C-alpha positions as a Markdown table, in Angstrom:
| # | Residue | x | y | z |
|---|---|---|---|---|
| 1 | Met | 0.0 | 0.0 | 0.0 |
| 2 | Asn | 1.4 | 3.4 | -1.0 |
| 3 | Ile | 0.7 | 6.3 | 1.3 |
| 4 | Ser | 0.4 | 9.6 | -0.5 |
| 5 | Phe | 2.0 | 12.5 | 1.4 |
| 6 | Ser | -0.1 | 14.9 | -0.6 |
| 7 | Ala | -3.3 | 13.2 | 0.6 |
| 8 | Leu | -2.3 | 13.6 | 4.2 |
| 9 | Leu | -1.2 | 17.2 | 3.7 |
| 10 | Ala | -4.4 | 18.0 | 1.8 |
| 11 | Cys | -6.5 | 16.6 | 4.7 |
| 12 | Leu | -4.5 | 18.5 | 7.2 |
| 13 | Ser | -4.7 | 21.7 | 5.2 |
| 14 | Phe | -8.4 | 21.3 | 4.5 |
| 15 | Tyr | -9.5 | 20.6 | 8.0 |
| 16 | Ser | -7.2 | 23.2 | 9.5 |
| 17 | Gly | -8.7 | 25.8 | 7.2 |
| 18 | Ile | -12.2 | 24.8 | 8.0 |
| 19 | Tyr | -11.4 | 24.9 | 11.8 |
| 20 | Met | -9.8 | 28.3 | 11.4 |
| 21 | Val | -12.9 | 29.6 | 9.6 |
| 22 | Tyr | -15.0 | 28.3 | 12.5 |
| 23 | Tyr | -12.5 | 29.8 | 15.1 |
| 24 | Phe | -12.7 | 33.2 | 13.3 |
| 25 | Phe | -16.4 | 33.4 | 13.4 |
| 26 | Ala | -17.0 | 31.8 | 16.8 |
| 27 | Lys | -14.1 | 32.9 | 19.0 |
| 28 | Gln | -11.5 | 35.4 | 17.7 |
| 29 | Gln | -12.1 | 38.1 | 15.1 |
| 30 | Gln | -8.5 | 38.4 | 13.9 |
| 31 | Pro | -8.2 | 39.0 | 10.1 |
| 32 | Leu | -5.0 | 37.0 | 10.0 |
| 33 | Ile | -6.9 | 33.9 | 11.0 |
| 34 | Ile | -9.3 | 34.1 | 8.0 |
| 35 | Phe | -6.5 | 34.9 | 5.6 |
| 36 | Ile | -4.5 | 31.9 | 6.7 |
| 37 | Ala | -7.7 | 29.7 | 6.6 |
| 38 | Ile | -8.4 | 30.8 | 3.0 |
| 39 | Ala | -4.7 | 30.1 | 2.1 |
| 40 | Leu | -4.9 | 26.6 | 3.6 |
| 41 | Leu | -8.1 | 25.8 | 1.7 |
| 42 | Ile | -6.6 | 27.0 | -1.6 |
| 43 | Phe | -3.5 | 25.0 | -0.9 |
| 44 | Ala | -5.5 | 21.9 | -0.2 |
| 45 | Trp | -7.3 | 22.4 | -3.5 |
| 46 | Trp | -4.0 | 23.0 | -5.3 |
| 47 | Ile | -2.3 | 19.8 | -4.1 |
| 48 | Thr | -5.2 | 17.5 | -4.8 |
| 49 | Pro | -4.6 | 15.7 | -8.1 |
| 50 | Asn | -7.2 | 15.8 | -10.8 |
| 51 | Ser | -9.0 | 12.5 | -11.7 |
| 52 | Tyr | -7.0 | 12.0 | -14.9 |
| 53 | Glu | -3.6 | 12.4 | -13.3 |
| 54 | Arg | -1.3 | 9.5 | -12.5 |
| 55 | Asp | -0.9 | 10.4 | -8.8 |
| 56 | Arg | -4.7 | 10.1 | -8.2 |
| 57 | Lys | -4.6 | 6.3 | -7.6 |
| 58 | Ser | -2.2 | 6.5 | -4.6 |
| 59 | Tyr | -4.1 | 9.6 | -3.4 |
| 60 | Asp | -7.4 | 7.7 | -3.4 |
| 61 | Ser | -5.9 | 4.6 | -1.8 |
| 62 | Thr | -4.5 | 6.7 | 1.0 |
| 63 | Leu | -7.9 | 8.2 | 1.7 |
| 64 | Arg | -9.6 | 4.9 | 1.7 |
| 65 | Met | -7.1 | 2.6 | 3.6 |
| 66 | Gly | -9.8 | -0.1 | 3.3 |
| 67 | Glu | -7.9 | -3.1 | 4.5 |
| 68 | Phe | -6.5 | -1.4 | 7.6 |
| 69 | Leu | -9.1 | 1.0 | 8.8 |
| 70 | Trp | -12.9 | 0.9 | 8.8 |
| 71 | Asn | -13.6 | 4.6 | 8.3 |
| 72 | Pro | -12.0 | 6.4 | 5.4 |
| 73 | Leu | -9.3 | 8.9 | 6.3 |
| 74 | Ile | -11.4 | 11.8 | 5.2 |
| 75 | Thr | -13.7 | 11.3 | 8.2 |
| 76 | Trp | -10.9 | 11.6 | 10.7 |
| 77 | Trp | -11.5 | 15.3 | 11.2 |
| 78 | Arg | -10.7 | 15.3 | 14.9 |
| 79 | Leu | -7.2 | 14.0 | 14.2 |
| 80 | Phe | -6.5 | 16.6 | 11.5 |
| 81 | Ile | -7.8 | 19.6 | 13.5 |
| 82 | Trp | -5.8 | 18.7 | 16.6 |
| 83 | Pro | -2.5 | 20.5 | 15.6 |
| 84 | Ile | -4.2 | 23.7 | 14.6 |
| 85 | Ser | -6.5 | 23.8 | 17.6 |
| 86 | Leu | -3.4 | 23.4 | 19.9 |
| 87 | Leu | -1.7 | 26.3 | 18.0 |
| 88 | Leu | -4.7 | 28.6 | 18.2 |
| 89 | Ala | -5.2 | 27.8 | 21.9 |
| 90 | Trp | -1.5 | 28.6 | 22.5 |
| 91 | Phe | -1.6 | 31.9 | 20.6 |
| 92 | Tyr | -5.1 | 33.0 | 21.7 |
| 93 | Pro | -5.7 | 31.8 | 25.3 |
């Protein structure tokens, strides 16, 4: 099984961006937070391969991980928001 680093980075960027959008509207009205969130969402879109590209097969197999894990990796949102939630809690107590 090939693990795609871009798939893990895309999940981390996507969920961190979504969490930062939530954090901006719910807790802290810092413009820097929303700019970083938008940049992370654009980065996640940019590194996700198109369906016709050769790297898409390893990307999809990383997100599924069917023989090892029951739930697909894309549903592991708590794992992927953990680093950014710790950083935001550290910067904005």
